[in-house]
Tab-separated table of C-alpha atoms in Angstrom:
chain	number	residue	atom	x	y	z
A	1	MET	CA	-42.970	-42.836	156.383
A	2	ASP	CA	-42.470	-45.965	154.276
A	3	ARG	CA	-42.407	-49.534	155.553
A	4	PHE	CA	-41.775	-52.967	154.081
A	5	VAL	CA	-44.363	-55.714	154.166
A	6	ILE	CA	-43.044	-59.266	153.829
A	7	GLU	CA	-44.972	-62.503	153.436
A	8	GLY	CA	-42.309	-64.984	154.493
A	9	GLY	CA	-41.536	-68.522	153.449
A	10	LYS	CA	-40.732	-67.962	149.768
A	11	ARG	CA	-37.623	-69.645	148.350
A	12	LEU	CA	-35.252	-67.223	146.626
A	13	GLU	CA	-33.897	-68.190	143.231
A	14	GLY	CA	-32.064	-66.324	140.488
A	15	GLU	CA	-29.366	-63.768	139.798
A	16	ILE	CA	-28.797	-60.349	141.359
A	17	GLU	CA	-26.131	-57.736	140.646
A	18	VAL	CA	-24.232	-55.703	143.245
A	19	TYR	CA	-23.672	-51.959	142.870
A	20	GLY	CA	-20.624	-49.875	143.782
A	21	ALA	CA	-19.443	-49.805	147.397
A	22	LYS	CA	-21.126	-47.052	149.384
A	23	ASN	CA	-18.226	-46.857	151.830
A	24	ALA	CA	-15.789	-46.269	148.966
A	25	ILE	CA	-17.977	-43.913	146.950
A	26	LEU	CA	-18.708	-41.451	149.780
A	27	PRO	CA	-15.007	-40.727	150.485
A	28	MET	CA	-14.433	-40.473	146.717
A	29	MET	CA	-17.178	-37.855	146.551
A	30	ALA	CA	-15.395	-35.963	149.323
A	31	GLY	CA	-12.052	-36.512	147.601
A	32	SER	CA	-13.338	-34.794	144.447
A	33	ILE	CA	-12.999	-31.512	146.388
A	34	LEU	CA	-9.209	-31.907	146.335
A	35	ALA	CA	-8.978	-31.034	142.609
A	36	LYS	CA	-10.669	-28.400	140.463
A	37	GLY	CA	-12.579	-29.879	137.547
A	38	LYS	CA	-14.947	-32.770	136.832
A	39	THR	CA	-14.591	-36.114	138.598
A	40	ILE	CA	-16.693	-39.017	137.284
A	41	ILE	CA	-17.660	-42.048	139.373
A	42	HIS	CA	-19.500	-45.032	137.870
A	43	ASN	CA	-21.885	-47.698	139.235
A	44	VAL	CA	-23.116	-45.374	142.000
A	45	PRO	CA	-26.247	-46.740	143.726
A	46	ASP	CA	-29.351	-44.582	144.048
A	47	ILE	CA	-29.347	-44.474	147.849
A	48	SER	CA	-30.142	-41.680	150.262
A	49	ASP	CA	-26.581	-41.475	151.650
A	50	VAL	CA	-25.385	-40.519	148.168
A	51	SER	CA	-28.247	-38.014	147.794
A	52	ILE	CA	-27.438	-36.400	151.136
A	53	PHE	CA	-23.754	-36.159	150.269
A	54	LEU	CA	-24.634	-34.594	146.922
A	55	GLY	CA	-26.570	-31.959	148.839
A	56	ILE	CA	-23.461	-31.187	150.888
A	57	LEU	CA	-21.270	-30.833	147.777
A	58	GLU	CA	-23.856	-28.614	146.085
A	59	HIS	CA	-24.031	-26.439	149.204
A	60	LEU	CA	-20.257	-25.986	148.962
A	61	GLY	CA	-20.584	-24.845	145.342
A	62	ALA	CA	-20.065	-28.018	143.306
A	63	ASP	CA	-22.066	-28.770	140.153
A	64	CYS	CA	-23.371	-32.338	140.445
A	65	ILE	CA	-25.152	-34.542	137.920
A	66	TYR	CA	-26.350	-38.041	138.778
A	67	ASP	CA	-27.954	-40.315	136.178
A	68	LYS	CA	-30.049	-42.941	137.947
A	69	GLU	CA	-30.277	-45.104	134.839
A	70	THR	CA	-26.578	-45.315	133.992
A	71	LYS	CA	-25.517	-44.799	137.647
A	72	LYS	CA	-22.959	-42.264	136.483
A	73	LEU	CA	-22.062	-39.460	138.875
A	74	GLU	CA	-20.361	-36.265	137.671
A	75	LEU	CA	-18.897	-33.879	140.246
A	76	ASP	CA	-17.484	-30.550	139.057
A	77	THR	CA	-15.800	-28.950	142.047
A	78	THR	CA	-14.222	-26.036	140.153
A	79	ASN	CA	-16.429	-23.423	141.821
A	80	ILE	CA	-16.365	-24.673	145.402
A	81	ASN	CA	-16.038	-21.537	147.517
A	82	LYS	CA	-17.780	-22.302	150.790
A	83	THR	CA	-16.079	-23.950	153.737
A	84	ASP	CA	-18.992	-24.061	156.191
A	85	VAL	CA	-21.214	-27.157	156.368
A	86	PRO	CA	-24.361	-26.520	158.470
A	87	TYR	CA	-25.896	-28.813	161.039
A	88	GLU	CA	-29.021	-29.599	159.004
A	89	LEU	CA	-26.849	-31.305	156.373
A	90	VAL	CA	-24.255	-32.904	158.635
A	91	CYS	CA	-26.734	-34.370	161.126
A	92	GLN	CA	-28.131	-36.746	158.502
A	93	ILE	CA	-24.972	-38.705	157.731
A	94	ARG	CA	-21.783	-39.387	159.636
A	95	ALA	CA	-19.683	-39.559	156.472
A	96	SER	CA	-20.314	-35.822	156.049
A	97	PHE	CA	-17.253	-35.194	158.225
A	98	LEU	CA	-15.136	-36.487	155.329
A	99	VAL	CA	-15.382	-33.094	153.620
A	100	SER	CA	-13.373	-31.486	156.438
A	101	ALA	CA	-9.949	-32.711	155.253
A	102	PRO	CA	-10.277	-31.794	151.543
A	103	LEU	CA	-11.703	-28.367	152.396
A	104	LEU	CA	-8.827	-27.761	154.789
A	105	ALA	CA	-6.239	-29.031	152.299
A	106	ARG	CA	-7.560	-27.076	149.298
A	107	LEU	CA	-9.043	-23.904	150.833
A	108	GLY	CA	-7.240	-23.708	154.157
A	109	ARG	CA	-10.386	-23.691	156.282
A	110	ALA	CA	-13.342	-25.865	157.250
A	111	LYS	CA	-16.218	-25.301	159.640
A	112	ILE	CA	-18.376	-28.351	160.136
A	113	SER	CA	-20.972	-29.432	162.645
A	114	PHE	CA	-20.459	-32.572	164.695
A	115	PRO	CA	-21.659	-35.422	162.441
A	116	GLY	CA	-24.813	-37.537	162.697
A	117	GLY	CA	-25.840	-40.849	161.105
A	118	CYS	CA	-26.887	-44.209	162.529
A	119	SER	CA	-27.265	-44.423	166.304
A	120	LEU	CA	-24.683	-47.115	166.926
A	121	GLY	CA	-23.274	-45.757	170.170
A	122	THR	CA	-20.044	-43.908	170.769
A	123	ARG	CA	-18.292	-42.995	167.521
A	124	ASN	CA	-16.250	-39.938	168.416
A	125	ILE	CA	-14.125	-37.932	166.014
A	126	ASP	CA	-11.085	-37.657	168.261
A	127	PHE	CA	-9.025	-39.656	165.759
A	128	HIS	CA	-9.729	-37.061	163.057
A	129	ILE	CA	-8.990	-34.108	165.341
A	130	LYS	CA	-5.739	-35.645	166.551
A	131	GLY	CA	-4.675	-36.187	162.950
A	132	PHE	CA	-5.455	-32.610	161.876
A	133	LYS	CA	-3.434	-31.252	164.788
A	134	MET	CA	-0.507	-33.462	163.783
A	135	PHE	CA	-0.674	-31.818	160.337
A	136	SER	CA	-0.145	-28.448	162.122
A	137	ALA	CA	-3.747	-27.310	161.619
A	138	ASP	CA	-5.464	-25.039	164.132
A	139	VAL	CA	-8.474	-26.861	165.605
A	140	ASN	CA	-11.165	-25.135	167.682
A	141	GLY	CA	-14.704	-25.895	168.796
A	142	GLU	CA	-17.492	-23.335	168.820
A	143	GLY	CA	-21.259	-23.715	169.213
A	144	GLY	CA	-21.349	-27.372	168.180
A	145	TYR	CA	-19.020	-26.758	165.236
A	146	ILE	CA	-15.409	-27.739	164.632
A	147	ILE	CA	-13.323	-25.012	162.996
A	148	LEU	CA	-10.135	-25.996	161.169
A	149	ARG	CA	-7.529	-23.620	159.733
A	150	ALA	CA	-4.171	-24.081	158.010
A	151	ASP	CA	-2.207	-22.106	155.393
A	152	ARG	CA	-0.493	-25.322	154.262
A	153	LEU	CA	-0.673	-28.681	155.970
A	154	ARG	CA	2.627	-30.312	156.859
A	155	GLY	CA	3.214	-34.055	156.655
A	156	ALA	CA	3.346	-36.023	159.883
A	157	ASP	CA	3.800	-39.449	161.425
A	158	ILE	CA	0.386	-40.406	162.769
A	159	TYR	CA	-0.461	-43.458	164.853
A	160	LEU	CA	-4.161	-44.249	165.165
A	161	ASP	CA	-5.255	-45.686	168.502
A	162	TYR	CA	-7.919	-47.614	166.580
A	163	PRO	CA	-8.010	-48.490	162.843
A	164	THR	CA	-10.926	-46.176	162.159
A	165	HIS	CA	-12.321	-46.256	158.620
A	166	THR	CA	-13.349	-42.613	158.161
A	167	GLY	CA	-10.448	-41.407	160.292
A	168	THR	CA	-7.984	-43.142	157.970
A	169	GLU	CA	-9.703	-41.628	154.909
A	170	ASN	CA	-9.698	-38.081	156.304
A	171	ILE	CA	-6.010	-38.313	157.187
A	172	MET	CA	-5.245	-39.720	153.724
A	173	MET	CA	-6.930	-36.718	152.106
A	174	ALA	CA	-5.081	-34.298	154.349
A	175	GLY	CA	-1.774	-35.994	153.592
A	176	VAL	CA	-1.947	-36.036	149.791
A	177	LEU	CA	-1.681	-32.223	149.563
A	178	ALA	CA	0.449	-31.732	152.676
A	179	GLU	CA	4.035	-30.568	152.458
A	180	GLY	CA	6.416	-33.490	152.931
A	181	LYS	CA	5.873	-37.113	153.930
A	182	THR	CA	2.997	-38.580	155.927
A	183	ILE	CA	2.958	-42.015	157.537
A	184	ILE	CA	-0.292	-43.425	158.951
A	185	GLU	CA	0.194	-46.397	161.271
A	186	ASN	CA	-2.456	-48.786	162.611
A	187	CYS	CA	-4.724	-47.582	159.809
A	188	ALA	CA	-7.863	-49.263	158.494
A	189	MET	CA	-7.292	-52.039	155.945
A	190	GLU	CA	-10.761	-52.555	154.431
A	191	PRO	CA	-11.090	-53.108	150.671
A	192	GLU	CA	-12.794	-49.704	150.515
A	193	ILE	CA	-9.637	-48.084	151.915
A	194	VAL	CA	-7.583	-49.838	149.242
A	195	ASP	CA	-9.992	-48.665	146.546
A	196	PHE	CA	-9.927	-45.105	147.862
A	197	ALA	CA	-6.128	-45.079	147.746
A	198	LYS	CA	-6.293	-46.196	144.099
A	199	PHE	CA	-8.752	-43.376	143.410
A	200	LEU	CA	-6.426	-40.798	144.995
A	201	ARG	CA	-3.489	-42.248	143.076
A	202	LYS	CA	-5.428	-41.814	139.824
A	203	MET	CA	-5.861	-38.158	140.810
A	204	GLY	CA	-2.079	-37.882	141.023
A	205	ALA	CA	-1.470	-38.617	144.699
A	206	LYS	CA	1.733	-40.384	145.734
A	207	ILE	CA	0.385	-42.959	148.141
A	208	GLY	CA	1.256	-46.563	148.996
A	209	GLY	CA	0.834	-49.303	151.573
A	210	GLU	CA	-2.957	-49.460	151.385
A	211	GLY	CA	-4.314	-52.782	152.601
A	212	THR	CA	-1.589	-53.019	155.251
A	213	GLY	CA	-1.373	-51.424	158.677
A	214	THR	CA	0.834	-48.597	157.381
A	215	ILE	CA	0.067	-46.103	154.621
A	216	THR	CA	2.761	-43.753	153.314
A	217	ILE	CA	2.086	-40.532	151.436
A	218	ASP	CA	4.420	-38.058	149.723
A	219	GLY	CA	2.533	-34.801	149.467
A	220	VAL	CA	2.100	-33.109	146.070
A	221	ASP	CA	1.259	-29.515	145.162
A	222	SER	CA	-1.946	-30.305	143.290
A	223	LEU	CA	-4.214	-33.100	142.055
A	224	LYS	CA	-6.326	-33.540	138.937
A	225	PRO	CA	-9.871	-34.914	138.526
A	226	CYS	CA	-10.310	-38.490	137.356
A	227	GLU	CA	-12.833	-41.072	136.165
A	228	TYR	CA	-13.226	-44.152	138.338
A	229	TRP	CA	-15.131	-47.437	138.725
A	230	PRO	CA	-15.352	-48.338	142.438
A	231	ILE	CA	-15.352	-51.893	143.746
A	232	PRO	CA	-18.684	-53.673	144.283
A	233	ASP	CA	-20.234	-53.290	147.712
A	234	ARG	CA	-19.131	-56.206	149.901
A	235	ILE	CA	-21.817	-55.521	152.549
A	236	GLU	CA	-24.527	-55.606	149.906
A	237	THR	CA	-22.929	-58.775	148.533
A	238	GLY	CA	-23.027	-60.377	151.985
A	239	THR	CA	-26.643	-59.296	152.425
A	240	PHE	CA	-27.768	-61.081	149.258
A	241	ILE	CA	-25.698	-64.162	150.109
A	242	MET	CA	-27.377	-64.373	153.519
A	243	ALA	CA	-30.791	-63.686	151.979
A	244	GLY	CA	-30.337	-66.722	149.741
A	245	ALA	CA	-29.146	-68.765	152.703
A	246	ILE	CA	-31.963	-67.876	155.114
A	247	ALA	CA	-34.594	-68.431	152.409
A	248	ASN	CA	-33.110	-71.833	151.492
A	249	GLY	CA	-32.508	-70.554	148.003
A	250	GLY	CA	-30.093	-70.742	145.131
A	251	VAL	CA	-28.859	-67.222	144.401
A	252	PHE	CA	-26.030	-66.056	142.155
A	253	VAL	CA	-24.624	-62.698	143.276
A	254	LYS	CA	-23.144	-61.102	140.178
A	255	ASN	CA	-20.276	-58.574	140.194
A	256	ALA	CA	-19.130	-59.704	143.656
A	257	ILE	CA	-15.545	-60.122	144.867
A	258	TYR	CA	-15.109	-63.360	146.804
A	259	GLU	CA	-11.772	-62.326	148.370
A	260	HIS	CA	-13.424	-59.392	150.182
A	261	LEU	CA	-15.706	-61.764	152.100
A	262	LYS	CA	-13.493	-64.629	153.211
A	263	GLY	CA	-14.264	-64.169	156.918
A	264	PRO	CA	-18.076	-64.035	156.630
A	265	ILE	CA	-18.063	-66.823	154.026
A	266	ALA	CA	-16.097	-69.068	156.385
A	267	LYS	CA	-18.712	-68.538	159.110
A	268	LEU	CA	-21.594	-69.159	156.710
A	269	ARG	CA	-19.975	-72.396	155.593
A	270	ASP	CA	-19.717	-73.384	159.268
A	271	MET	CA	-23.498	-73.029	159.322
A	272	GLY	CA	-23.854	-75.526	156.469
A	273	ILE	CA	-24.359	-73.065	153.613
A	274	SER	CA	-22.868	-73.905	150.221
A	275	ILE	CA	-20.931	-70.957	148.767
A	276	GLU	CA	-18.921	-71.177	145.542
A	277	LYS	CA	-16.599	-68.688	143.894
A	278	LYS	CA	-17.408	-68.168	140.212
A	279	ASP	CA	-15.714	-66.147	137.470
A	280	SER	CA	-18.220	-63.301	137.661
A	281	GLY	CA	-19.593	-63.608	141.171
A	282	ILE	CA	-20.609	-65.883	144.053
A	283	LEU	CA	-23.180	-68.690	144.130
A	284	VAL	CA	-24.974	-69.489	147.386
A	285	VAL	CA	-27.243	-72.471	148.069
A	286	GLY	CA	-29.123	-72.649	151.368
A	287	GLN	CA	-30.013	-75.675	153.482
A	288	ASP	CA	-33.227	-76.850	155.157
A	289	ARG	CA	-31.746	-76.246	158.616
A	290	LEU	CA	-28.647	-74.262	159.439
A	291	THR	CA	-26.229	-75.082	162.264
A	292	SER	CA	-24.922	-72.703	164.919
A	293	THR	CA	-21.604	-70.848	164.934
A	294	ASN	CA	-19.770	-68.188	166.953
A	295	VAL	CA	-18.691	-64.722	165.825
A	296	ILE	CA	-16.483	-61.943	167.205
A	297	THR	CA	-16.702	-58.658	165.299
A	298	GLY	CA	-13.658	-56.491	164.681
A	299	PRO	CA	-11.833	-54.317	162.162
A	300	TYR	CA	-11.096	-55.843	158.760
A	301	PRO	CA	-10.050	-58.592	158.089
A	302	SER	CA	-12.017	-59.707	161.171
A	303	PHE	CA	-15.761	-60.339	160.932
A	304	SER	CA	-17.312	-56.968	160.064
A	305	THR	CA	-19.738	-55.408	162.534
A	306	ASP	CA	-21.973	-54.557	159.537
A	307	PHE	CA	-22.654	-58.271	159.062
A	308	GLN	CA	-23.480	-58.884	162.714
A	309	PRO	CA	-27.237	-58.045	162.600
A	310	LEU	CA	-27.535	-60.084	159.402
A	311	ILE	CA	-25.934	-63.265	160.679
A	312	CYS	CA	-27.926	-62.989	163.933
A	313	SER	CA	-31.079	-63.493	161.869
A	314	LEU	CA	-29.593	-66.689	160.421
A	315	MET	CA	-28.465	-67.837	163.871
A	316	SER	CA	-31.987	-67.381	165.208
A	317	ILE	CA	-33.187	-70.359	163.131
A	318	ALA	CA	-29.961	-72.399	163.260
A	319	LYS	CA	-29.791	-75.640	165.236
A	320	GLY	CA	-27.818	-75.190	168.466
A	321	THR	CA	-26.387	-72.256	170.395
A	322	SER	CA	-24.617	-69.349	168.693
A	323	ILE	CA	-22.590	-66.689	170.488
A	324	VAL	CA	-21.838	-63.222	169.115
A	325	LYS	CA	-19.388	-60.805	170.699
A	326	GLU	CA	-19.716	-57.230	169.407
A	327	THR	CA	-16.480	-55.287	169.900
A	328	VAL	CA	-16.849	-52.344	167.499
A	329	PHE	CA	-20.017	-50.399	168.371
A	330	ASP	CA	-21.455	-50.201	171.870
A	331	ASN	CA	-25.081	-50.022	170.701
A	332	ARG	CA	-25.227	-52.577	167.912
A	333	ILE	CA	-27.167	-55.203	169.781
A	334	ALA	CA	-30.510	-53.389	169.985
A	335	HIS	CA	-31.779	-55.236	166.891
A	336	THR	CA	-31.985	-58.433	168.968
A	337	TYR	CA	-35.004	-57.035	170.802
A	338	GLU	CA	-36.792	-56.876	167.451
A	339	LEU	CA	-35.874	-60.509	166.769
A	340	LEU	CA	-37.492	-61.413	170.097
A	341	ARG	CA	-40.760	-60.044	168.722
A	342	MET	CA	-40.463	-62.591	165.920
A	343	GLY	CA	-40.016	-65.542	168.274
A	344	ALA	CA	-36.222	-65.724	168.420
A	345	ASN	CA	-34.610	-67.048	171.602
A	346	VAL	CA	-32.034	-64.327	172.268
A	347	LYS	CA	-30.250	-63.259	175.450
A	348	ILE	CA	-27.868	-60.394	176.123
A	349	VAL	CA	-25.029	-61.301	178.490
A	350	GLY	CA	-23.018	-58.432	179.904
A	351	GLU	CA	-22.868	-55.399	177.666
A	352	GLN	CA	-21.912	-56.703	174.257
A	353	THR	CA	-22.443	-60.477	174.052
A	354	ILE	CA	-25.442	-62.088	172.353
A	355	ILE	CA	-26.426	-65.718	172.963
A	356	ILE	CA	-28.898	-67.197	170.479
A	357	GLU	CA	-30.636	-70.556	170.902
A	358	GLY	CA	-31.890	-71.449	167.466
A	359	VAL	CA	-35.609	-72.094	167.027
A	360	LYS	CA	-37.248	-74.113	164.250
A	361	GLY	CA	-38.861	-71.050	162.747
A	362	LEU	CA	-39.690	-67.384	163.256
A	363	HIS	CA	-43.140	-65.821	162.973
A	364	GLY	CA	-44.077	-62.509	161.433
A	365	ALA	CA	-44.366	-59.392	163.583
A	366	ASN	CA	-44.190	-55.610	163.491
A	367	VAL	CA	-40.538	-54.599	163.883
A	368	MET	CA	-38.524	-51.423	163.475
A	369	ALA	CA	-35.208	-50.723	161.736
A	370	GLY	CA	-32.811	-48.843	163.997
A	371	ASP	CA	-29.991	-48.490	161.454
A	372	ILE	CA	-29.068	-49.656	157.947
A	373	ARG	CA	-27.826	-53.143	158.799
A	374	CYS	CA	-30.345	-53.736	161.586
A	375	GLY	CA	-33.071	-53.051	159.020
A	376	ALA	CA	-31.493	-55.398	156.486
A	377	GLY	CA	-31.201	-58.106	159.156
A	378	LEU	CA	-34.886	-57.778	160.000
A	379	VAL	CA	-35.768	-58.066	156.312
A	380	LEU	CA	-33.801	-61.335	156.188
A	381	ALA	CA	-35.660	-62.577	159.263
A	382	GLY	CA	-38.946	-61.649	157.588
A	383	LEU	CA	-38.029	-63.632	154.463
A	384	SER	CA	-37.764	-66.740	156.620
A	385	ALA	CA	-40.648	-66.086	159.029
A	386	LYS	CA	-44.081	-67.656	158.846
A	387	GLY	CA	-46.768	-65.085	158.156
A	388	ARG	CA	-46.504	-61.333	157.664
A	389	THR	CA	-43.634	-59.155	158.865
A	390	ILE	CA	-43.818	-55.362	158.764
A	391	VAL	CA	-40.538	-53.459	158.950
A	392	ASP	CA	-40.944	-49.791	159.850
A	393	ARG	CA	-38.444	-46.935	159.412
A	394	VAL	CA	-37.081	-48.298	156.151
A	395	TYR	CA	-35.521	-44.896	155.459
A	396	HIS	CA	-32.572	-46.391	157.344
A	397	ILE	CA	-32.398	-49.256	154.839
A	398	ASP	CA	-32.678	-46.807	151.927
A	399	ARG	CA	-29.481	-45.152	153.124
A	400	GLY	CA	-27.421	-48.176	152.091
A	401	TYR	CA	-29.521	-50.298	149.685
A	402	GLU	CA	-31.104	-49.261	146.417
A	403	ARG	CA	-34.699	-50.512	146.129
A	404	LEU	CA	-33.977	-53.545	148.284
A	405	GLU	CA	-37.586	-54.704	148.186
A	406	GLU	CA	-37.762	-54.648	144.372
A	407	ARG	CA	-34.483	-56.500	143.937
A	408	LEU	CA	-35.477	-59.209	146.426
A	409	SER	CA	-38.827	-59.507	144.637
A	410	LEU	CA	-36.967	-60.367	141.430
A	411	LEU	CA	-35.531	-63.368	143.304
A	412	GLY	CA	-38.996	-64.542	144.313
A	413	ALA	CA	-39.495	-62.835	147.667
A	414	ASN	CA	-43.011	-61.639	148.488
A	415	ILE	CA	-42.043	-58.172	149.707
A	416	TRP	CA	-43.352	-54.703	148.904
A	417	ARG	CA	-43.177	-51.094	150.084
A	418	GLU	CA	-46.136	-49.137	151.356
A	419	LYS	CA	-46.751	-45.845	153.111
């Protein structure tokens, strides 16, 4: 199992480019099932989540070609003929459940194991199941699998109890080939949802309202494959911005969309970090000592839960007291125990509130990544810490970041991978 070794204290300087958004690309890969033929997606990062999802599509019968150099992904779903997705594939990635809707819409059946992925607490699929039932699909559970059947889905008015990201995407894919009109209320509004709607529209879907709380869909009889350039990854963008900030650097994040990060940028500016919007990206300049701030996570456009472990690392060396309230996942505070090992002054109050008294500096330690963003947050802490930090279980980080250690090294970080 690989680990990262970091010799902290190096100032980051230079330019780094952001790849396509993982959380837009994965639903697009699932969406390719909706139409026979070859779908092409560009700027796809070489990350394990993409590799795992490719394995799922190939199991279903798709012909997939991924060029790591050009980052071009070709998905020919003409010969998809399987509708069963086994546990050994699904357990690796929660986004695997996204294939359920397109399989149901195109082939009339799907049998898929309960999904896996990061251990972030309760993330049930009730929203998806409720939506499929509203489309008049038969839904049954058997031996740890969910079995879906429908001759033709029928449009429905669906209200989501929570603006779930993957739930919204699955219902969108069910709706585009359903008979009649579908309205999704209280849906997710993330930029990735907007981008996914544009992707479906390029395939011939009649869909509108993305980016608001209500999406409307007029079902069509068929879709066609398309070629698409997804938006840059805003979480990766935020990671590199915070890396420059915690390492007191001057970093230009190329191919980044400022408007997708207004909430996190506002909080980082509260901490004294200089962030400027440029024509082709975002420039960040760190300070000798950051100041504290408070954060409450929530669905977009609120402060994203994915940024929470990252900003906690910055708060750990900021002057004053910072308070973080996690409202999305009920197990996304475990990373704070790893920060304690590095000398952070962190307390958990109640179930989901983190209080951080900033210290003048962290020290290196052996820590362990529990999920993608926890691992990235610990890497940021290691960049700032005095001495050597070892981050184990970096396979979590590899799920969402392509060669993170090499790209940070190009900015001047002393970080490398070893077995």
